[in-house]
Short mmCIF file of C-alpha atoms and ligand atoms in Angstrom, two decimals:
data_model
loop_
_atom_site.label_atom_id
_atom_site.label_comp_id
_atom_site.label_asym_id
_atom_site.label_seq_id
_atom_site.Cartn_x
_atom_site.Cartn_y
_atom_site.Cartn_z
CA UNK A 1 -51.57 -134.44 0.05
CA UNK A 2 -50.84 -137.04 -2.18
CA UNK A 3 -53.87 -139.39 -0.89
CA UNK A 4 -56.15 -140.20 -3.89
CA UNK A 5 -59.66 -138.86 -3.28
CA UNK A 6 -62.49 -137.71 -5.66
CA UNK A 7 -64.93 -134.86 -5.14
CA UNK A 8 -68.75 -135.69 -5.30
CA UNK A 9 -70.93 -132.37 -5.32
CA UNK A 10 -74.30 -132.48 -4.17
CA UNK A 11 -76.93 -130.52 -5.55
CA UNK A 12 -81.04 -131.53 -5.83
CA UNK A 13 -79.83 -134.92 -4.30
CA UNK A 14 -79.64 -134.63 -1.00
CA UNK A 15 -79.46 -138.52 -0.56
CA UNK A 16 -77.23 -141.38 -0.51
CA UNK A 17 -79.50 -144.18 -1.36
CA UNK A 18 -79.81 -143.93 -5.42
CA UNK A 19 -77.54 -141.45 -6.12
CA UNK A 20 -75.81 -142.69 -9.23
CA UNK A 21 -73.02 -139.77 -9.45
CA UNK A 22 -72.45 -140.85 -5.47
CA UNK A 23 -72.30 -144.55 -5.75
CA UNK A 24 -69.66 -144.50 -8.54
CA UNK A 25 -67.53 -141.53 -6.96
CA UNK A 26 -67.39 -144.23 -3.91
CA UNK A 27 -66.80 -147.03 -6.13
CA UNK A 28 -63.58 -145.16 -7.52
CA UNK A 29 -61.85 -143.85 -4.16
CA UNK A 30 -62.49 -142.10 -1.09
CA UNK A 31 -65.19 -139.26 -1.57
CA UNK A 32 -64.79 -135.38 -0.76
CA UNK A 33 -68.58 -134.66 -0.50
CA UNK A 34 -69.46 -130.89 -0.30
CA UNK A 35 -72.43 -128.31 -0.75
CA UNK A 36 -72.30 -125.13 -2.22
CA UNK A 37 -74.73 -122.53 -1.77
CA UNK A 38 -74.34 -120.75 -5.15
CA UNK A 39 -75.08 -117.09 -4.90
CA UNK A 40 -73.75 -116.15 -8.35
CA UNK A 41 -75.04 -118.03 -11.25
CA UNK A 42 -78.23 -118.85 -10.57
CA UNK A 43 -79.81 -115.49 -11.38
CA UNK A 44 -83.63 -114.72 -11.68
CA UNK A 45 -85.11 -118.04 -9.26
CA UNK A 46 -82.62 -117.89 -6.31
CA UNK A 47 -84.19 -120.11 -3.54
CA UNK A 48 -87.26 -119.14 -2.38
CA UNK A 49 -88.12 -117.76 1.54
CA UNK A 50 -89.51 -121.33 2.52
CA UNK A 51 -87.30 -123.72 0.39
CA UNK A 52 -84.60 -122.09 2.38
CA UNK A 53 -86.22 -123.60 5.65
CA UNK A 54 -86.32 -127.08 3.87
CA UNK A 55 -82.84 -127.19 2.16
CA UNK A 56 -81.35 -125.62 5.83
CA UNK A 57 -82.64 -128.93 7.31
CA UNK A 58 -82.38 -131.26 4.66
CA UNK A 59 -78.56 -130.68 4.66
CA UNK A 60 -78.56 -131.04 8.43
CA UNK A 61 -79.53 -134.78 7.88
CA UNK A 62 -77.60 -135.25 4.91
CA UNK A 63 -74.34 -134.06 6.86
CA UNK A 64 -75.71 -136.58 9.93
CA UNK A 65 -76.13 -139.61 7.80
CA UNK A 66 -72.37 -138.52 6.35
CA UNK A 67 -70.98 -138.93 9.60
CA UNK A 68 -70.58 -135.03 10.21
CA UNK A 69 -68.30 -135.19 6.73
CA UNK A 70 -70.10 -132.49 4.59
CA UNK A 71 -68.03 -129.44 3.79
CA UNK A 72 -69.96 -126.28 3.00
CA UNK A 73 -68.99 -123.35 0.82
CA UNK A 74 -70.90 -120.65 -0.31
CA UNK A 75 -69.96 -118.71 -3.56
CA UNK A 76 -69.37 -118.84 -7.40
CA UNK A 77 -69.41 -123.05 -7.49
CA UNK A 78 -66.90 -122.08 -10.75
CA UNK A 79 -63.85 -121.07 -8.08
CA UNK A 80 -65.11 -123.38 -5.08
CA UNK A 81 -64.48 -126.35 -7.47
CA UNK A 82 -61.08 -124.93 -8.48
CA UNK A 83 -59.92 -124.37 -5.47
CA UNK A 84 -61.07 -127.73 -3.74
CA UNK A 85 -58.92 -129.12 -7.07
CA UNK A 86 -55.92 -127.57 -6.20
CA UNK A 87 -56.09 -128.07 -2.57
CA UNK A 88 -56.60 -131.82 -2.61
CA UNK A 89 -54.59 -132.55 -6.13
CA UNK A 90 -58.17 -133.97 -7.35
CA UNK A 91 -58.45 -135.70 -10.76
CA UNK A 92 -62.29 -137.25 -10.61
CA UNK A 93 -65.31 -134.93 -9.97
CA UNK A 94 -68.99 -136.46 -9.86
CA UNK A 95 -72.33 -134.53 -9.85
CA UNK A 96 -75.52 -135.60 -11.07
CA UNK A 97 -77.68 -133.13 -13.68
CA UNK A 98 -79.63 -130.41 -12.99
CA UNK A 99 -81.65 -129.29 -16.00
CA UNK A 100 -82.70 -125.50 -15.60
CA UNK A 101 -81.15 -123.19 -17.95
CA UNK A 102 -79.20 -121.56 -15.01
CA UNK A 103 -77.61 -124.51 -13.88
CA UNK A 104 -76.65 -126.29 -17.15
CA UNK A 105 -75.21 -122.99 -18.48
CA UNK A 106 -73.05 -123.08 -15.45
CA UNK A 107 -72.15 -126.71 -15.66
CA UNK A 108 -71.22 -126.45 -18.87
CA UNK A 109 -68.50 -124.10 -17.59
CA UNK A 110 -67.32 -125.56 -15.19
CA UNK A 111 -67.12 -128.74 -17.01
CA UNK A 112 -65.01 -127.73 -19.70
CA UNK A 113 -62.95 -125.56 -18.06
CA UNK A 114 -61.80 -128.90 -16.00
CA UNK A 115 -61.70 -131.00 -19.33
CA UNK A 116 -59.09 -128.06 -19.86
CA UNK A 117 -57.24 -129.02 -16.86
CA UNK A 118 -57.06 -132.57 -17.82
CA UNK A 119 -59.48 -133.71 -14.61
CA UNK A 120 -62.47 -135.73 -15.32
CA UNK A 121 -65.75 -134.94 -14.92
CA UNK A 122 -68.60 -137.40 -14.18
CA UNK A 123 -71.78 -136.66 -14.67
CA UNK A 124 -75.10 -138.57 -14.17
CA UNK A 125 -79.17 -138.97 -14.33
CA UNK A 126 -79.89 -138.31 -10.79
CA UNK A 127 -83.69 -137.10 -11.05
CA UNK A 128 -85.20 -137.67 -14.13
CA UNK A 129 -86.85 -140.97 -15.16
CA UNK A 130 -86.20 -140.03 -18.86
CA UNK A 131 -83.19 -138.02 -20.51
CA UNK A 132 -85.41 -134.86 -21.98
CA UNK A 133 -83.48 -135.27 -25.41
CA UNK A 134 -84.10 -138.84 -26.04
CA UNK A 135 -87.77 -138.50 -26.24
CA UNK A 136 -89.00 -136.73 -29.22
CA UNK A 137 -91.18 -137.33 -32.05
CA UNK A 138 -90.92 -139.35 -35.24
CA UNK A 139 -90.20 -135.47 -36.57
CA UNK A 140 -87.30 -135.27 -34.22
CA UNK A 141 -88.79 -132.52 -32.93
CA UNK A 142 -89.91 -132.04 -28.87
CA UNK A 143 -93.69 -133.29 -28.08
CA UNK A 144 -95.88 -130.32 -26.51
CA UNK A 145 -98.60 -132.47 -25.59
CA UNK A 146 -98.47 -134.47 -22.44
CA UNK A 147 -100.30 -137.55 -23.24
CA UNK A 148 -98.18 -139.07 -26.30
CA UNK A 149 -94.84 -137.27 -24.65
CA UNK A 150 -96.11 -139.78 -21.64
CA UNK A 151 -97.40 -143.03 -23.55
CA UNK A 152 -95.28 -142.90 -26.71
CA UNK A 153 -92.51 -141.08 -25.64
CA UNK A 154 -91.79 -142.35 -22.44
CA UNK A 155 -93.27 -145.43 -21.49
CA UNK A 156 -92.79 -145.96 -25.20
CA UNK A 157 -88.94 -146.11 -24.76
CA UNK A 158 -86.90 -147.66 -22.23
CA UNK A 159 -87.38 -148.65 -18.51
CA UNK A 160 -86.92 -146.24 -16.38
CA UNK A 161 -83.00 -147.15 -14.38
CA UNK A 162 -83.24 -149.32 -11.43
CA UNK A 163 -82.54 -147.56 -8.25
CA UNK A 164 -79.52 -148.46 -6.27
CA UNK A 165 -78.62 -148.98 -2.58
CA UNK A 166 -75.89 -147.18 -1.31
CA UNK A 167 -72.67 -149.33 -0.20
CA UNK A 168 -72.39 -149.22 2.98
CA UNK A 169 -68.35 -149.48 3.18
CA UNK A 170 -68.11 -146.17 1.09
CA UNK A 171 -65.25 -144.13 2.70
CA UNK A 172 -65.51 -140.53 2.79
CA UNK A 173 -62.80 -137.86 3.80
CA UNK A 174 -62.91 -137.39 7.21
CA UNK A 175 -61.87 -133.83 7.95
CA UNK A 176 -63.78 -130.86 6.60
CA UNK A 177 -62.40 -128.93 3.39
CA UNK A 178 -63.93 -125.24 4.56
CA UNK A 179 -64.76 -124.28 7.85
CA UNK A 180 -68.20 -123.09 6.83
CA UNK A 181 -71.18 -124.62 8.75
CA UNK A 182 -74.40 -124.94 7.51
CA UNK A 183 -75.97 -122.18 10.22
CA UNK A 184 -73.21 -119.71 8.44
CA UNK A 185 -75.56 -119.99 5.13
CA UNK A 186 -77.87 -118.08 6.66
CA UNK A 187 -80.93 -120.47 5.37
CA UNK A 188 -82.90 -119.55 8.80
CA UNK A 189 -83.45 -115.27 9.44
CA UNK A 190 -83.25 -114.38 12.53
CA UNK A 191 -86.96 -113.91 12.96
CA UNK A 192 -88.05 -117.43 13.25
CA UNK A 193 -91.29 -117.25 10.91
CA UNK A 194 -90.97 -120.55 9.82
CA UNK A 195 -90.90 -122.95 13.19
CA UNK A 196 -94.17 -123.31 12.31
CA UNK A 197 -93.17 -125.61 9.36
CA UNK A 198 -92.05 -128.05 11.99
CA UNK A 199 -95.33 -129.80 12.79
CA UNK A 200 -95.90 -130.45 9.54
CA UNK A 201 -92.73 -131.79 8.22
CA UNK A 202 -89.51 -133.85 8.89
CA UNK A 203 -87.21 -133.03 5.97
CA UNK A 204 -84.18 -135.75 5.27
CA UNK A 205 -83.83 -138.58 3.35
CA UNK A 206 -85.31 -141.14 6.42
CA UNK A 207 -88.42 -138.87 6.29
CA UNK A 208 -89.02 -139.42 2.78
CA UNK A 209 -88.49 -143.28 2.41
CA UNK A 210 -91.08 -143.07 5.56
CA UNK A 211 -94.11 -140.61 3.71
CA UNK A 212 -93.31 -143.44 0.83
CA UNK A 213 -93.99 -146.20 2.59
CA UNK A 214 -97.25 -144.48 4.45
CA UNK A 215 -98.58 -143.34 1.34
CA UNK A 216 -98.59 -146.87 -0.29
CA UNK A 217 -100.10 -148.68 2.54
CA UNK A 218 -102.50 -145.73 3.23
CA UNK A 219 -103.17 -143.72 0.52
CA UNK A 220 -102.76 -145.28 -2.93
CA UNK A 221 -105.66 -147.45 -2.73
CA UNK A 222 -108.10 -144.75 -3.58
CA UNK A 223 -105.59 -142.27 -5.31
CA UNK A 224 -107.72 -141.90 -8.77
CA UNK A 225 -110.51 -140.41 -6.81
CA UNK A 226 -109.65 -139.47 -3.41
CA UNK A 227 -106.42 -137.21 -5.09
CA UNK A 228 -109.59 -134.47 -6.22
CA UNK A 229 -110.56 -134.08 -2.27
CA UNK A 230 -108.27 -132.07 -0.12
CA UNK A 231 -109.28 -133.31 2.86
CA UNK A 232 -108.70 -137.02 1.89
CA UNK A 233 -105.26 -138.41 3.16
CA UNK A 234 -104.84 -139.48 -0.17
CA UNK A 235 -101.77 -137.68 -2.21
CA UNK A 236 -98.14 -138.44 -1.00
CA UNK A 237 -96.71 -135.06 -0.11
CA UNK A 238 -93.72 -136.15 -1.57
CA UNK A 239 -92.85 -132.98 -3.18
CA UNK A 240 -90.33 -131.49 -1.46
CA UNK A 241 -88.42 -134.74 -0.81
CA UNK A 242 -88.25 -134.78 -4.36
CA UNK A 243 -87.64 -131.48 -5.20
CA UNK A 244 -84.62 -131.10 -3.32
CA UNK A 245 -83.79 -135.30 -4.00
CA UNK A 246 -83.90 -136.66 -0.79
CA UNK A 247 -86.00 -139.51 -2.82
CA UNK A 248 -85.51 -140.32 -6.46
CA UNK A 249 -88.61 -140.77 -8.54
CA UNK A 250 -86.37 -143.84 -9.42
CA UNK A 251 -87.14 -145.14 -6.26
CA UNK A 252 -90.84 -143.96 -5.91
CA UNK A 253 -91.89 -145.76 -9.45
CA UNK A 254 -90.11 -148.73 -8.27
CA UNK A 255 -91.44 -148.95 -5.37
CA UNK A 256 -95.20 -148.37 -6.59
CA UNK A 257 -94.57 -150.38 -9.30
CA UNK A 258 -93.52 -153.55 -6.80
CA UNK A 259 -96.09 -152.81 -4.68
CA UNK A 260 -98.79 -153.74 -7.26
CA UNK A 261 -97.05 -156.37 -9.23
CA UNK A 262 -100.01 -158.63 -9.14
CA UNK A 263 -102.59 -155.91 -10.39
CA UNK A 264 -101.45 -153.11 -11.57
CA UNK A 265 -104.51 -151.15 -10.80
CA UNK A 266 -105.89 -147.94 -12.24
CA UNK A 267 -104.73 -145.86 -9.20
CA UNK A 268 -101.22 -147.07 -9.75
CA UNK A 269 -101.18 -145.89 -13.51
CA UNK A 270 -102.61 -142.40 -12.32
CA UNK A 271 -100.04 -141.71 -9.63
CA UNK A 272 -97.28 -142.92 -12.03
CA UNK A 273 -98.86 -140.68 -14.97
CA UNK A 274 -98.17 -137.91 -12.32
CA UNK A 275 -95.05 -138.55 -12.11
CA UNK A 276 -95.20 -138.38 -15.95
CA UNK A 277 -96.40 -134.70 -15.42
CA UNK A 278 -93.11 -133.78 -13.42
CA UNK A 279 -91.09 -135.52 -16.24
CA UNK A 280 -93.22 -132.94 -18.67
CA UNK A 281 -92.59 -130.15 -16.80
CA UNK A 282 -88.89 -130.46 -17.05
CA UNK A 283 -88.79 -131.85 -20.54
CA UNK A 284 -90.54 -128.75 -21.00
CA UNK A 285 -87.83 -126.79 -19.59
CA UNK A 286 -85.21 -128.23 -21.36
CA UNK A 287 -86.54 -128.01 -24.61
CA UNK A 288 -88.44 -124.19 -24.00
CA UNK A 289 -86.73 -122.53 -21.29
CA UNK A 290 -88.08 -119.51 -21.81
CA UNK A 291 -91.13 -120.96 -19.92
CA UNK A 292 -90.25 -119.53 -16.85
CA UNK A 293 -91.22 -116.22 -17.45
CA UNK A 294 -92.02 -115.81 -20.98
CA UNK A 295 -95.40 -117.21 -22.99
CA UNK A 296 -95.28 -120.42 -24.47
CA UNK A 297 -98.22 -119.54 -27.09
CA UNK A 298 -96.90 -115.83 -28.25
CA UNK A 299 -100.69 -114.61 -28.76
CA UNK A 300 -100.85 -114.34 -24.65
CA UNK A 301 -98.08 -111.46 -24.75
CA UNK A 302 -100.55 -108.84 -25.28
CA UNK A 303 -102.95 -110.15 -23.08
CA UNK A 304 -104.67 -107.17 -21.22
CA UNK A 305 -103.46 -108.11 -17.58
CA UNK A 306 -105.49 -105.71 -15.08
CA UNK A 307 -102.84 -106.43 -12.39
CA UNK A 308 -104.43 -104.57 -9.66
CA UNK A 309 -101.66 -104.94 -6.29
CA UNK A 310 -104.80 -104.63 -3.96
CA UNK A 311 -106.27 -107.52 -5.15
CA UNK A 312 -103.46 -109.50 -5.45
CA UNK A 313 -102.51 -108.73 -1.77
CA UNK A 314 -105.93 -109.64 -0.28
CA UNK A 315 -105.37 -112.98 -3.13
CA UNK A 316 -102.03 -113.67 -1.42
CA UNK A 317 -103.46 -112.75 2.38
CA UNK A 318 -106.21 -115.29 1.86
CA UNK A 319 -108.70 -112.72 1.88
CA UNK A 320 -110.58 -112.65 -1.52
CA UNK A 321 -113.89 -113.68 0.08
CA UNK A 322 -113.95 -117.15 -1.79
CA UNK A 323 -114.04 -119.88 0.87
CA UNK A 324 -112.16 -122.31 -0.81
CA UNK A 325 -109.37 -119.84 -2.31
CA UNK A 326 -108.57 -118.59 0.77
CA UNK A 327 -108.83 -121.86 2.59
CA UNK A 328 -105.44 -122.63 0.05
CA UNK A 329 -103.68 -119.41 -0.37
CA UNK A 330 -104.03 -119.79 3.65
CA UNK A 331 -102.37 -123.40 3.61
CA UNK A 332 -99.82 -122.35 1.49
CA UNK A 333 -98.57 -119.74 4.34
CA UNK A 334 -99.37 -122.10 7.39
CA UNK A 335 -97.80 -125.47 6.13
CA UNK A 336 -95.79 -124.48 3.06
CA UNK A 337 -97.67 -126.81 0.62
CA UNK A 338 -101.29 -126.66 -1.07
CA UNK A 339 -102.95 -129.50 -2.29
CA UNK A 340 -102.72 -129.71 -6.09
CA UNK A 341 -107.07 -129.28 -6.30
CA UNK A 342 -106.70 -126.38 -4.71
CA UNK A 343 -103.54 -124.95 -6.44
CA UNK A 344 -105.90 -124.79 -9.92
CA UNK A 345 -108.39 -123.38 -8.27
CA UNK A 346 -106.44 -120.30 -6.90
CA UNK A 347 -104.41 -120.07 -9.97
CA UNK A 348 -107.66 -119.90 -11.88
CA UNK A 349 -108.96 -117.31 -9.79
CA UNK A 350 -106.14 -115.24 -9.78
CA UNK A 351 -105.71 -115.47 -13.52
CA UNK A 352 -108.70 -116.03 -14.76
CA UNK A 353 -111.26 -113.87 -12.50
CA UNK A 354 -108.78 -111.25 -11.16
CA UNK A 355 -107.07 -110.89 -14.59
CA UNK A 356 -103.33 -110.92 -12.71
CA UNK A 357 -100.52 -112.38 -14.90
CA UNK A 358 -99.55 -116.23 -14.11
CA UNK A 359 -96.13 -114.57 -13.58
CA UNK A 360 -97.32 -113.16 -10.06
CA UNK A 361 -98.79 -116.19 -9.36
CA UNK A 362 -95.47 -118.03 -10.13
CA UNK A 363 -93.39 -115.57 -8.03
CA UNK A 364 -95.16 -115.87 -4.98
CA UNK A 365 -95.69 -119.67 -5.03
CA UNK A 366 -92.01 -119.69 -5.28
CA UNK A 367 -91.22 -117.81 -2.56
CA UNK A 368 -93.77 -120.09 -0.30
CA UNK A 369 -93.68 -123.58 -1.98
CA UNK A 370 -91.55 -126.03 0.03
CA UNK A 371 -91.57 -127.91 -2.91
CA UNK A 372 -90.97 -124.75 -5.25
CA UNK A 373 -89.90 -126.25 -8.09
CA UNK A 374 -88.93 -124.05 -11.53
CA UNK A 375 -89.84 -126.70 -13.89
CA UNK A 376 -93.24 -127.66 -12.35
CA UNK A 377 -93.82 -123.90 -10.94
CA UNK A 378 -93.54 -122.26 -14.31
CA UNK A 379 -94.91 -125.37 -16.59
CA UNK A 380 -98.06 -125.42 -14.11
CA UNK A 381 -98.65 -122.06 -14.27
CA UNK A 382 -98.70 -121.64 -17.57
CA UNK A 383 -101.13 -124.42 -17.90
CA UNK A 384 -103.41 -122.16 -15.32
CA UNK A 385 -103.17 -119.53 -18.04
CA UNK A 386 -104.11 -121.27 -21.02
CA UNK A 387 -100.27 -120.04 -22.24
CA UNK A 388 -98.57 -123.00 -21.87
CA UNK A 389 -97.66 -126.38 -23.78
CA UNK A 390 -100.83 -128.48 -23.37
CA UNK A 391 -102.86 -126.09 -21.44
CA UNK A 392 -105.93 -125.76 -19.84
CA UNK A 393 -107.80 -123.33 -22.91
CA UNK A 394 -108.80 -119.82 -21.63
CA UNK A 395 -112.26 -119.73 -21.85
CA UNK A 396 -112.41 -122.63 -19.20
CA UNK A 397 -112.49 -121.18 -15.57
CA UNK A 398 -112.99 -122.94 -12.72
CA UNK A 399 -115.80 -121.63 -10.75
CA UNK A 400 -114.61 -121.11 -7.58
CA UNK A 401 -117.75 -121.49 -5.44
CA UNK A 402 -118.63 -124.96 -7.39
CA UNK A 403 -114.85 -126.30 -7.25
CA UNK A 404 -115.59 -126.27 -3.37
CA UNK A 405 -118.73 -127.71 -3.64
CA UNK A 406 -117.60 -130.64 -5.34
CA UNK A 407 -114.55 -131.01 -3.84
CA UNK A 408 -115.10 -129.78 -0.42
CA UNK A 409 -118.33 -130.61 -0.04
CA UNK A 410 -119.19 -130.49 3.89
CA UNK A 411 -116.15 -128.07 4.23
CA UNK A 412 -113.84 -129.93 5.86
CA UNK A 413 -110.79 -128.77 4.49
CA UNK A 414 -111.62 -125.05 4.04
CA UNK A 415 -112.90 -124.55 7.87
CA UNK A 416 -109.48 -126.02 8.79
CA UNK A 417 -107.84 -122.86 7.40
CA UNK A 418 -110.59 -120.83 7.29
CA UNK A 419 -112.66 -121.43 10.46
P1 FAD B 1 -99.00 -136.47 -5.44
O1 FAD B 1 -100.35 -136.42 -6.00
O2 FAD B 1 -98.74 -137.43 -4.36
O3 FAD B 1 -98.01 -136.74 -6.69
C1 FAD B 1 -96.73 -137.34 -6.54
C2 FAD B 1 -95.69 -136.53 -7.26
O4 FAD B 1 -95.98 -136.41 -8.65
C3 FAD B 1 -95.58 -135.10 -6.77
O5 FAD B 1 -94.80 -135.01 -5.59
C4 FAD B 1 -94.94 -134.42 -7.95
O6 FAD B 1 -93.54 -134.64 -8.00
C5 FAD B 1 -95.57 -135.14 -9.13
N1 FAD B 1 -96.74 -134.37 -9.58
C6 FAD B 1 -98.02 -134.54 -9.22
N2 FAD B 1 -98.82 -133.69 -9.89
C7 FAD B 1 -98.03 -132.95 -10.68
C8 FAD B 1 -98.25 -131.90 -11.62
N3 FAD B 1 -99.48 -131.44 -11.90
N4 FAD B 1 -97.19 -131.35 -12.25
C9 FAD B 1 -95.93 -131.81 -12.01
N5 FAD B 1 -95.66 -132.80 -11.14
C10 FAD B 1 -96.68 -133.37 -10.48
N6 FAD B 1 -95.26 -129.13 -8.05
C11 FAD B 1 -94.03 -129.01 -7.55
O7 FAD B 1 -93.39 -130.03 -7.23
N7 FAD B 1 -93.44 -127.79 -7.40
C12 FAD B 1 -94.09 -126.63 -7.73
O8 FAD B 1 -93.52 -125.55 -7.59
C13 FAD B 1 -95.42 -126.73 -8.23
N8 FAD B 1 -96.13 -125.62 -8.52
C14 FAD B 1 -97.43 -125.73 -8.99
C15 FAD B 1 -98.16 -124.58 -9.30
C16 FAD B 1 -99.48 -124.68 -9.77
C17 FAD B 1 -100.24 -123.42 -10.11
C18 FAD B 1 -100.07 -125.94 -9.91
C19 FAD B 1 -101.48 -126.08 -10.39
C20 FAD B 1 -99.35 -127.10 -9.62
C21 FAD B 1 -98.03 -127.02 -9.15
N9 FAD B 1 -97.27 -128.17 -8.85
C22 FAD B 1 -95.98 -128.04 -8.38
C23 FAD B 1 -97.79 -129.52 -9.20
C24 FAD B 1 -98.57 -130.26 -8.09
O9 FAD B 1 -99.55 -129.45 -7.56
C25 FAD B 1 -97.66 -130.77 -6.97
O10 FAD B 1 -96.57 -131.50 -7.50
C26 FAD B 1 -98.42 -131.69 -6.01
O11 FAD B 1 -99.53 -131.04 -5.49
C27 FAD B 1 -97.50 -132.13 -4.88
O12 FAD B 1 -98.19 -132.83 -3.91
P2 FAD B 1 -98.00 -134.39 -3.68
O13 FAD B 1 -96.54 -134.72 -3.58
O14 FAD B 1 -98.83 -134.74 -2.50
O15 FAD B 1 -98.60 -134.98 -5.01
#
């Protein structure tokens, strides 16, 4: 083949509006776009049971809005890559960042081992508003405390980057480079536990742009408040489009941002400060990536855990007794999502009255999150537990029966899953 092509790898941005790596891979030639499954590097958080649902679909669309011209492989992403270079005589290779330790160790690799081979590697900001290493403090050292990482650090420095469309007249290569479907990576067992995910959710980049557009004319208006009441219509659910990039919080602040030009209101600050609290959670990773399993604040390691598998089975059934904690650890099974309230609340209780370590909590959130994310997963957590960065202190604890009081107060959202 002597045809001049480039290869764009897609990772946690499953899109092809504002995907900088994407746009300037088609700006330089005709794009090879592939997926790869990696079963090798990523070693302690491989995708959770649900995630695997969402990314299964989300790369059904993807493929769709490619014109059926998304090759799948499924391996070490190390020899995929080299192959696919040999193959196709391939001098330009585009991805954009991924920022947990896993990945970037990986990259890293893969990277210079392709410097070696005189082929160029592009890399990009597809998913972060800021660049974790550009914000620090006057000390040069990382912020641990969200609200002057947020005001000082972030808003502090530059804009975030202006989204952009995707061109139209990109040309990508038509036939397929592995005969690998998406069906062969086995995303979907054979028992079919998870159609019930399908009433709830339409993953795919079209999906997304539509929950955006919804959740500005319908539910920012009243976000401040009404985001503390489950059964209010008023967060986006927007967290597994982001998680697995099928919208850029790029596009989301943008589009909020536009939205209220002429008063930029104190619901618009709070949902963007929210974003902020993503950004934390993986500036938080970057800089401590031991936060995924090990105590930010050291003092916690000999914390007397009473870890008693009974109790955590009846707190992971649903079936603690507490109206409101099961109404959420039961939402998290049916619909693959909880509603950030109610995620503090059972983390509380789990932690905080059951005395089971945040880690448990973390590893079974993972495994039923749709949006499981390892940077928000782990940072939250540990925020639960009073271990983490800027956390929630230990002696607080969230009373479970006066959470749903306040929050719930006639019920409505704990007799839907607990009737
Ligand atoms: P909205 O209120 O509409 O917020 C918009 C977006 O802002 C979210 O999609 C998310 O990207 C971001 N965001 C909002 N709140 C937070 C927060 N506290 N921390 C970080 N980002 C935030 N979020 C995940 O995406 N993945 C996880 O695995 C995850 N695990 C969590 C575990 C625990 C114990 C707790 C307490 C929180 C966790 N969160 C996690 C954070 C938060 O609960 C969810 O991001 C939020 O509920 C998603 O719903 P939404 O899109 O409707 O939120």
């Amino acid at each position: 083949k002597t045809e001049n092509i480039v290869l764009f790898w897609f990772r946690s941005d499953l899109r092809l509006n504002d995907n900088p790596a994407l746009h300037f891979a088609c700006k330089k030639s005709k794009v090879l776009p592939i997926y790869i499954l990696d079963n090798k590097n990523i070693k302690k958080f491989q995708i959770g049971g649900a995630s695997k649902w969402w990314l299964h679909n989300s790369l059904v669309e993807l493929n769709k809005s490619l014109n059926n011209s998304l090759s799948i492989y499924l391996g070490d992403p190390i020899k995929v890559i080299h192959e696919i270079i040999n193959k196709y005589k391939i001098k330009d290779v585009f991805w954009n960042r991924c920022y947990d330790p896993d990945s970037i160790k990986r990259d890293k690799e893969i990277k210079s081992k392709l410097n070696d081979s005189d082929i160029n590697v592009f890399t990009y900001n597809g998913s972060l508003l800021w660049e974790p290493w550009n914000i620090l403090k006057s000390d040069n050292t990382p912020y641990k405390v969200f609200t002057p990482f947020y005001r000082k650090g972030c808003l502090g420095s530059s804009e975030p980057r202006f989204p952009i469309e995707f061109d139209e007249k990109s040309i990508f290569f038509e036939e397929k480079s592995n005969k690998l479907s998406i069906n062969d990576l086995n995303l979907l067992d054979n028992f079919d536990w998870y159609l019930k995910f399908n009433q709830y959710w339409v993953p795919g980049e079209k999906s997304a742009k539509n929950m955006l557009d919804n959740f500005i004319s319908e539910g920012l208006s009243d976000y401040k408040e009404g985001r503390n009441f489950p059964s209010k219509k008023n967060v986006s659910r927007l967290s597994p489009y982001i998680k697995f990039g099928e919208i850029s919080v790029n596009q989301i602040w943008y589009s909020i941002l536009n939205n209220s030009k002429s008063n930029k209101d104190k619901n618009t600050e709070h949902f963007l400060s929210e974003l902020g609290w993503r950004e934390f959670s993986y500036y938080l990773l970057y800089h401590f990536p031991q936060i995924v399993d090990t105590n930010l604040q050291e003092k916690f390691n000999k914390f007397p855990w009473v870890n008693n598998i009974n109790v955590y089975t009846n707190w992971k059934k649903g079936q603690t007794g507490y109206p409101i904690v099961d109404a959420g650890m039961r939402e998290l099974w049916e619909t693959g999502y909880m509603h950030n309230r109610v995620r503090m609340i059972v983390g509380s209780f789990l932690v905080k009255n059951l005395l089971i370590d945040w880690r448990k909590g973390e590893e079974w959130f993972w495994d039923c999150l749709l949006d499981a994310d390892l940077a928000s997963n782990s940072s939250s957590w540990q925020w639960v537990a009073g271990s983490g960065a800027d956390a929630a202190p230990y002696f607080r604890i969230f009373n479970p029966i006066l959470q749903g009081k306040k929050f719930d107060p006639e019920g409505e959202y704990t007799k839907r899953f607990v009737p």
